[in-house]
Each structure stands twice: as structure tokens, then as C-alpha cells.
Coordinates of C-alpha atoms and ligand atoms in Angstrom, one line a residue:
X1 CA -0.7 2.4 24.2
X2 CA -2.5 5.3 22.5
X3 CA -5.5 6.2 23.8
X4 CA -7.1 6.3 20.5
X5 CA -5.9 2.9 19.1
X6 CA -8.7 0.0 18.9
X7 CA -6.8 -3.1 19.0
X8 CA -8.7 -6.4 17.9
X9 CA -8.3 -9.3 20.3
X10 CA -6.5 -11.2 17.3
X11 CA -3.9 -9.2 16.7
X12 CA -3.3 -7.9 20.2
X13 CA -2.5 -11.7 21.5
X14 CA -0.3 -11.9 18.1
X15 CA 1.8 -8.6 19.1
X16 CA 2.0 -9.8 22.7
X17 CA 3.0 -13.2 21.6
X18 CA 5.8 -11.9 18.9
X19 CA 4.0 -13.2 16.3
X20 CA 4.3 -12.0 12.8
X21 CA 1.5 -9.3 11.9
X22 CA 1.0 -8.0 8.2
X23 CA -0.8 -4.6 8.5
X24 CA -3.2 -3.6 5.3
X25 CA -4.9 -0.4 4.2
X26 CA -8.6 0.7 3.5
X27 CA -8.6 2.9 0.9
X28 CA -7.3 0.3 -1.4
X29 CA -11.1 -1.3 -0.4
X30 CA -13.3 1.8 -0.7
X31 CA -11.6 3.7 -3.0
X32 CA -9.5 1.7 -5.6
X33 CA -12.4 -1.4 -6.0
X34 CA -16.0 -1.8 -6.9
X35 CA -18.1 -3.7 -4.9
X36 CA -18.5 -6.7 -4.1
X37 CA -14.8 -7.7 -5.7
X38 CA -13.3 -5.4 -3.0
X39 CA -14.7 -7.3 0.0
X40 CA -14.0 -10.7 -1.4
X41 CA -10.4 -9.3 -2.1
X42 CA -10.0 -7.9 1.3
X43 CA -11.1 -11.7 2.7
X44 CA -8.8 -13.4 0.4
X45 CA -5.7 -11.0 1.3
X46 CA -6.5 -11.3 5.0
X47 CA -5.9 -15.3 4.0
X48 CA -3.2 -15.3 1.9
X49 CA -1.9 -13.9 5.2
X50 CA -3.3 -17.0 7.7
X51 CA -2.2 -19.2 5.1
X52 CA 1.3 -18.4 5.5
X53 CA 1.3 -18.3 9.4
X54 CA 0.9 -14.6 10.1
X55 CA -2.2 -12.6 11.4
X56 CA -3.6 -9.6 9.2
X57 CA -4.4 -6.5 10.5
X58 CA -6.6 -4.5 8.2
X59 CA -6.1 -0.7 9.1
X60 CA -9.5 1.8 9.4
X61 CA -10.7 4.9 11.0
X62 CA -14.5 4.3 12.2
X63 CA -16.0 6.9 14.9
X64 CA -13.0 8.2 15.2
X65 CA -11.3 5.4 16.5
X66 CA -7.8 4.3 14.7
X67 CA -8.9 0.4 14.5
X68 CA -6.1 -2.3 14.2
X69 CA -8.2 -5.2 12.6
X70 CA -11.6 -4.7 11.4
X71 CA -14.3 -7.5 11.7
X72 CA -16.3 -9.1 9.2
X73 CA -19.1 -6.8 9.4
X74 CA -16.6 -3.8 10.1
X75 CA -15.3 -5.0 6.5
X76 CA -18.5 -4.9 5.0
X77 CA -19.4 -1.5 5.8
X78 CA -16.2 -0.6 4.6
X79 CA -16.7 -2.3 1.2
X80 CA -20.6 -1.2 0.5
X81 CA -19.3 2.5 1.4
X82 CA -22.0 2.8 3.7
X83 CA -19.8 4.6 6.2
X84 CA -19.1 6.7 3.9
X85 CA -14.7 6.9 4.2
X86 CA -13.1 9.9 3.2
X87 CA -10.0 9.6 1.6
X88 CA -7.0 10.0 5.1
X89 CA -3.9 10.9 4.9
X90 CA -0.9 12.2 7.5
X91 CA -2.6 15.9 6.8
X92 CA -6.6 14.9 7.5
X93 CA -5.7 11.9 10.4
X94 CA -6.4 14.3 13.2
X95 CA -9.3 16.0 11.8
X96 CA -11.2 12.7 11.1
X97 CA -10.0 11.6 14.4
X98 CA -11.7 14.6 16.0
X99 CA -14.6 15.0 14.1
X100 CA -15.4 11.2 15.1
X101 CA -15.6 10.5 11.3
X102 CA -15.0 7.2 9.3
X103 CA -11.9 7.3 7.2
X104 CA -10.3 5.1 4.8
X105 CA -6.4 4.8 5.4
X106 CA -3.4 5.3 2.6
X107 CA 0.0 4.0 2.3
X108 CA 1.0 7.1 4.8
X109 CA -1.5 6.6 7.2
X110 CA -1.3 3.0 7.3
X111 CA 2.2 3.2 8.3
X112 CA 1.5 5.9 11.0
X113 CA -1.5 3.9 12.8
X114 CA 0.3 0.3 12.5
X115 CA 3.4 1.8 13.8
X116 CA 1.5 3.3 16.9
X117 CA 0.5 -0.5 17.5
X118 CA 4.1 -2.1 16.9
X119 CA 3.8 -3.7 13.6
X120 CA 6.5 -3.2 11.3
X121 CA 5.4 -5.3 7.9
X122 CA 2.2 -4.3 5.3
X123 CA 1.3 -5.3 2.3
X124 CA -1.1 -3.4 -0.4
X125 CA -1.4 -2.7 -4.1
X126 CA 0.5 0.1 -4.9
X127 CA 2.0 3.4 -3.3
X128 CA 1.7 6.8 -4.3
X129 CA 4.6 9.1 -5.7
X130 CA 6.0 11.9 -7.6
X131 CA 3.0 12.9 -10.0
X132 CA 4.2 13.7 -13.7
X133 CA 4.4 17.3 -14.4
X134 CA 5.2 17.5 -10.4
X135 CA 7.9 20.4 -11.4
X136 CA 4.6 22.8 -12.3
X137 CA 2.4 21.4 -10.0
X138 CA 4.5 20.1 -6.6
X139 CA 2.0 17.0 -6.8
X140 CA 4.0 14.4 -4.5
X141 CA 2.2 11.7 -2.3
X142 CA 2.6 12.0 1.2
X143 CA 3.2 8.4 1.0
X144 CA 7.2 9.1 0.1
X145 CA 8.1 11.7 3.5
X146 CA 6.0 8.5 5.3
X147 CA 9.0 5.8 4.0
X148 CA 11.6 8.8 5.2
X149 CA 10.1 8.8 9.1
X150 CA 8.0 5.7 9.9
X151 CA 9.5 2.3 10.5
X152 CA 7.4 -0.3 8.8
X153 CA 8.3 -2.1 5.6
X154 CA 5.8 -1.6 2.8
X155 CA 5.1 -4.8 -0.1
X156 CA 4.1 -3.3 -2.8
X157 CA 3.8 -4.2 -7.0
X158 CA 5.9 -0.6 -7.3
X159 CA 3.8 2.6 -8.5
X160 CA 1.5 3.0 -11.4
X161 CA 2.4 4.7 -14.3
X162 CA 0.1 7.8 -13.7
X163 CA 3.3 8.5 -11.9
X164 CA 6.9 9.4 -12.9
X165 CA 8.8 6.7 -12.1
X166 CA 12.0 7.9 -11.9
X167 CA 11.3 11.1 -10.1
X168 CA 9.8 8.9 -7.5
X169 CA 13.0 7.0 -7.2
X170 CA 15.0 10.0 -7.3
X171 CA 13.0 11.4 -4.3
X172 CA 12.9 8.1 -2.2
X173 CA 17.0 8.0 -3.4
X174 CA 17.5 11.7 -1.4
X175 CA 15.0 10.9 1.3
X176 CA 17.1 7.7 2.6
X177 CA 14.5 5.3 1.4
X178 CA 15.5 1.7 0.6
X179 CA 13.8 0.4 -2.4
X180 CA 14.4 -3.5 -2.9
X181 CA 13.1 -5.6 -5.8
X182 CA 11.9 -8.5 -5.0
X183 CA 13.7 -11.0 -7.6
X184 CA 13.8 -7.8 -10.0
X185 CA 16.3 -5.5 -10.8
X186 CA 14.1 -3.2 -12.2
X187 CA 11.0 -1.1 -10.7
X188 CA 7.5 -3.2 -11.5
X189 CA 5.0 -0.5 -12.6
X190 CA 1.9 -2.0 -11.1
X191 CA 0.2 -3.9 -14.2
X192 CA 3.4 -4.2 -16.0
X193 CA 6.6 -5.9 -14.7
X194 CA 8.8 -3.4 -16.6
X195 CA 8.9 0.4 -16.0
X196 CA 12.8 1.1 -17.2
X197 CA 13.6 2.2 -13.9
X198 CA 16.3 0.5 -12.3
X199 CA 16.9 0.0 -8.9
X200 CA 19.6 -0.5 -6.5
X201 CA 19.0 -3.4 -4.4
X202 CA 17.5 -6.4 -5.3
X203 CA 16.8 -9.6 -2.9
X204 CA 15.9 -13.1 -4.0
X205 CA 14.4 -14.5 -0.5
X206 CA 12.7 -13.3 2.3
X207 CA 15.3 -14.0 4.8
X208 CA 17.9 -11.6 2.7
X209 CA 14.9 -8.4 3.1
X210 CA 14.6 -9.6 6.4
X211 CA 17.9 -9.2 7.1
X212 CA 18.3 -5.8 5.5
X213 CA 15.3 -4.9 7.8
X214 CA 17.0 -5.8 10.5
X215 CA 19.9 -3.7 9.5
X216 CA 18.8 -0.9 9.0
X217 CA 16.4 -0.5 12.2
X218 CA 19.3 -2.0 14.5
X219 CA 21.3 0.9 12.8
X220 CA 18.9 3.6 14.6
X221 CA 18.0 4.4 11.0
X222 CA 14.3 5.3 11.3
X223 CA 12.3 5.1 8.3
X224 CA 10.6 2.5 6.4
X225 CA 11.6 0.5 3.2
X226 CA 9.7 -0.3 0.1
X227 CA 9.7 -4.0 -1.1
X228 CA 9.0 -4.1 -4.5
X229 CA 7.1 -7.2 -6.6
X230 CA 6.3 -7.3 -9.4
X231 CA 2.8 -9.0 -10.3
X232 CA 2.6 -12.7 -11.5
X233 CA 3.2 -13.1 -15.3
X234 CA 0.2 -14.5 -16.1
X235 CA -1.7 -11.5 -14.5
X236 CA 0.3 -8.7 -16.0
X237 CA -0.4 -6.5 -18.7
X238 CA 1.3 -5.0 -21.6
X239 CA 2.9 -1.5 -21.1
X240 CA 1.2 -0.6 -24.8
X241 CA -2.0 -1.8 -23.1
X242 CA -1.9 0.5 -20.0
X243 CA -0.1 3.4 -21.7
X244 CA -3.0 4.8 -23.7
X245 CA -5.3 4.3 -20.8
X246 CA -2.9 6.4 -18.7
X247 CA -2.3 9.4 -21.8
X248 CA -6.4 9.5 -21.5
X249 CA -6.9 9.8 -18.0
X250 CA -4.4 12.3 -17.7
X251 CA -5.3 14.3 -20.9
X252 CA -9.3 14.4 -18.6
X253 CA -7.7 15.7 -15.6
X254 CA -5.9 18.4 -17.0
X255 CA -9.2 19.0 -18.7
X256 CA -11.1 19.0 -15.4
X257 CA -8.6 20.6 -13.6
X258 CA -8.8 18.3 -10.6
X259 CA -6.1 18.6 -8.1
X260 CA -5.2 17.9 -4.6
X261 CA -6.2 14.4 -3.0
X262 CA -8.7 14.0 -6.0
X263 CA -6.0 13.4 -8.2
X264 CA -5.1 9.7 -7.5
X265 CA -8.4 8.5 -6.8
X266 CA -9.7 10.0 -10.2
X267 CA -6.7 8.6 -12.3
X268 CA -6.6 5.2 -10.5
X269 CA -10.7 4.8 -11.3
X270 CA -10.3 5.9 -14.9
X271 CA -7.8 4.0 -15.7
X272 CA -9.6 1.3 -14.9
X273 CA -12.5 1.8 -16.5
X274 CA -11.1 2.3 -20.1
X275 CA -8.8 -0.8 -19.1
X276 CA -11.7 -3.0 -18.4
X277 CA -11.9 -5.6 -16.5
X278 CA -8.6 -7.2 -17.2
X279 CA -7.0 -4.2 -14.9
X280 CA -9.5 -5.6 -11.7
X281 CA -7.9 -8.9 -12.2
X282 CA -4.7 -7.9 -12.0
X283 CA -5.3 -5.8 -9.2
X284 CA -6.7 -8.3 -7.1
X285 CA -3.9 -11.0 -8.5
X286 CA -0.9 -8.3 -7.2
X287 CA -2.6 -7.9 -4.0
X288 CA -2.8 -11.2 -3.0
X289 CA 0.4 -11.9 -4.2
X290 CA 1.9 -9.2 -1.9
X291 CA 0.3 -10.6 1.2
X292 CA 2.2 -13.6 0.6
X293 CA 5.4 -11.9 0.2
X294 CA 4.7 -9.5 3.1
X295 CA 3.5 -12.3 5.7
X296 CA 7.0 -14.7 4.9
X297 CA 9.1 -11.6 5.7
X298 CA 7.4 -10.7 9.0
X299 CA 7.5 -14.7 9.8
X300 CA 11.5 -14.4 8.5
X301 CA 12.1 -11.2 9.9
X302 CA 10.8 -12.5 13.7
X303 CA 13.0 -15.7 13.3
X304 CA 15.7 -13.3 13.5
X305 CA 14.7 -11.2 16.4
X306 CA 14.6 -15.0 18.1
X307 CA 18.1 -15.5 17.5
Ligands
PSU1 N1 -1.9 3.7 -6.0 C1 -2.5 2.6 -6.4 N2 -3.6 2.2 -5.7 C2 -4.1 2.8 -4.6 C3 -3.4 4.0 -4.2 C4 -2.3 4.4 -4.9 O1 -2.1 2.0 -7.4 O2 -5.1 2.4 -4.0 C5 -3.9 4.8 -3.0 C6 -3.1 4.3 -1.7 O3 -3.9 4.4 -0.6 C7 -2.0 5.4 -1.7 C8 -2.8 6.6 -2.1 O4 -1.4 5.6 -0.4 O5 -3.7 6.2 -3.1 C9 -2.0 7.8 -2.5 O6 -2.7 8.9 -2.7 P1 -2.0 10.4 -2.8 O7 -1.4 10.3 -4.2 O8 -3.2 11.4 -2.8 O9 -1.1 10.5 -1.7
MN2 MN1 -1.2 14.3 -4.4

């Protein structure tokens, strides 16, 4: 095992065992949430995931230390931002890592550190992309080379619309990537159901992805997938709602000229605030929702591996 990996007792029996494990990322807590919501919504995640027979593995960097499972109060502290996360991606991993610092995990890094400890499946809100205006300004998530080398299948309610959708697709489409809707034909854009994008696989049942899974690792072809589910109907929002939020936070950053890892963070925290609190709600209804998706394919996806 790496020497680095800090493995709670919980989901260490569960790996040993060949139980299902749904890994889940941090920065979604300290960066995309206000306090207190995003410590009850990491709780209720982490049981959505119990509920359905699978153990959680929320996914942190404190001291240091890549931790597999956080407890309670390691959750907390997380929340209340008194450790104080930066923002860690594939690029700043091993420089939080050796400066013993606390760090908040993305999509990307997610993948990296629950691969390390043999989980496959995680669930979070939503995953970054190709930024609009990306052909001046080269803006693409390290999230999309992640799906392209690391094998663990992401649940997500697809991107936000601070992104180009299709670019992202087309990107994912040339890196190898498998994008499956999950009883959709059509990319969910985070708040809204629709985005116009199509895509080209779609599942209606958690055996089917499991099966693709399956597949496609037993095919020596490396790489995650992304599992795409589009938020309950009575949680989602109206693309004419979002869309003017979006056109504003963009119009700021431009303004501000932030760049870099700033970019998301900012656009994901101003589109909520002109949104209100309606966008919170559906946040936390999409998140939750994923969990339960996530855990039934890790629980159909080890039925398989009984076989
Ligand atoms: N998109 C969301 N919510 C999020 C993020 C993206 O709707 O919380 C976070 C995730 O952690 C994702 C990261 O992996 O932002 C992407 O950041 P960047 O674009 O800097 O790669
Ligand atoms: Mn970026």
C-alpha cells in the first residue's frame, strides 16, 4: 500500500472484504458549500451510501496524509474551514503532500488517491471541463486527462453551464472517455436536466453500467467513465433561470481577470449567490441523489466480479 495512504478501519475491512466502496471528494464540502449545509450534506451523502449497502469513503488531504475516510470531527474541520484546504489538484497533490498541508480534493484528485486504495466507484456534484472561450484561453479542468488515465467511474449530475458543454464532450469523445446517461439521452447540465448536448450511450439500470464497467476494464482499457444523472425533477431549475446567473458571473471574471484554479471556485460561488438559495437546494438534492446511483453500481458492479 502507499506509504502515504491513511486508510480508515471502515473502509479498509470493506476493501479487504470485496465490499462495495463509493469514494467522495472534499472540495465539493469546503469550497462549493456554506457552512453548516455542507457538513449536514456530507453526513447525509455518506448515508445515502449506508442506506443502500455500500461504505463511503470521503477523500481529504490533512498533514499531509492522503486520508481514505474522514471521521466525524475530521469532517467538521473540513466543513468550518478551520484547516484551512487549498484547493488540490493532479498539479499541487505532491506539493501539499510535502509541505504536510491540508488540502481539499477535486474530481482529479479524487480519482488518483481512491485509485491508490482500490476503489473504483465515486460519486459528487459535478465535474469540471472545457471552460468557454477555452480556444483563447486553454482553460480545461484537469478533471478530463483524469477520466483518460485513472480507472474509477465518476456519478455525476453532468457539468455546469459555466462550461461549454459540447467542447467537453468533444474532448472526453477524443480522449477515450465513456460518457453514459443515466436514463438520459442527453447531457444534464447540473441544475437543469437539459443542456442540448447529446450523448452516445445511455443505460437504464445499474447492472447495464455495471456491465459496461466491467468491459471496458477487463478490456485492459484504463481510464475512467463518467455516469451522468440528471438531478430529480422536482429539484431542478429552469435553464432561463441559471442562464443569466451564468452570463453575470462570467461577464465579473472577465472583468476581474481571474484565471487559473480561481476560475471555477469563483464562478461556482457567484452563481450561487445571484441564484439564491434555490441553487443550494438543488445542489444538495443532486448530491445525494448521486450517492444512491453510485453505491447500487459498486453493489451491481461486485455482484459481477462474484460470478
Ligand atoms: N463543478 C461543480 N462543483 C464543484 C466543482 C466543479 O459543479 O464542486 C469542483 C470539483 O472539485 C471539480 C473542480 O473537480 O471544481 C474542478 O476545478 P478546475 O476547473 O479548476 O479543474
Ligand atoms: Mn481551469
Amino acid at each position: 500500500m502507499n506509504p502515504y495512504l491513511d486508510i480508515t478501519e471502515e473502509v479498509a475491512d470493506a476493501l479487504h472484504a470485496g465490499l462495495p466502496v463509493v469514494a467522495l471528494e472534499s472540495t465539493i464540502i469546503s469550497h462549493g458549500m456554506p457552512w453548516p449545509r455542507n457538513l449536514e450534506t456530507a453526513l447525509a451523502v455518506e448515508d445515502a451510501i449506508r442506506k443502500e449497502g455500500a461504505v463511503p469513503a470521503t477523500i481529504a488531504i490533512i498533514n499531509g496524509r492522503l486520508k481514505v475516510g474522514l471521521s466525524r470531527e475530521e469532517l467538521t474541520l473540513f466543513s468550518n474551514s478551520s484547516l484551512h484546504p487549498a484547493k488540490v489538484s493532479r498539479r499541487d497533490l505532491p506539493i501539499v503532500v510535502a509541505q504536510n498541508g491540508n488540502g481539499a480534493t477535486t474530481v482529479a484528485s479524487t480519482m488518483i488517491i481512491a485509485s491508490m486504495a482500490g476503489i473504483r466507484f465515486f460519486a459528487t456534484g459535478g465535474i469540471g471541463g472545457v471552460h468557454r472561450g477555452a480556444e483563447l484561453t486553454w482553460d480545461i479542468s484537469a478533471d478530463l486527462d483524469e477520466f483518460a488515465r485513472t480507472d474509477v467511474a465518476v456519478v455525476c449530475a453532468g457539468a455546469k453551464a459555466i462550461l461549454d458543454l459540447a467542447k467537453t464532450m468533444e474532448y472526453l469523445e477524443t480522449k477515450g472517455v465513456p460518457v453514459i446517461g443515466y436514463r438520459t439521452s442527453e447531457l444534464p447540465a447540473f441544475y437543469s436536466r437539459e443542456s442540448g448536448v447529446m450523448l452516445s450511450q445511455r443505460a437504464d439500470d445499474p447492472m447495464e453500467i455495471a456491465r459496461l464497467l466491467h468491459a471496458k476494464w477487463s478490456l485492459g482499457l484504463s481510464g475512467g467513465a463518467v455516469i451522468a444523472n440528471p438531478v430529480p425533477i422536482e429539484y431542478s431549475m429552469t435553464k432561463n433561470e441559471i442562464d443569466a446567473a451564468i452570463e453575470q458571473a462570467l461577464e465579473e471574471l472577465a472583468e476581474k481577470r481571474i484565471k487559473g484554479a480561481a476560475v471555477t471556485p469563483y464562478l461556482l460561488a457567484r452563481v450561487a449567490e445571484i441564484t439564491g438559495g434555490d441553487s443550494l437546494e438543488t445542489n444538495i438534492a443532486l448530491v445525494i441523489n448521486n450517492a444512491h446511483l453510485a453505491a447500487r453500481i459498486a453493489i451491481a458492479y461486485e455482484q459481477m466480479s462474484e460470478k
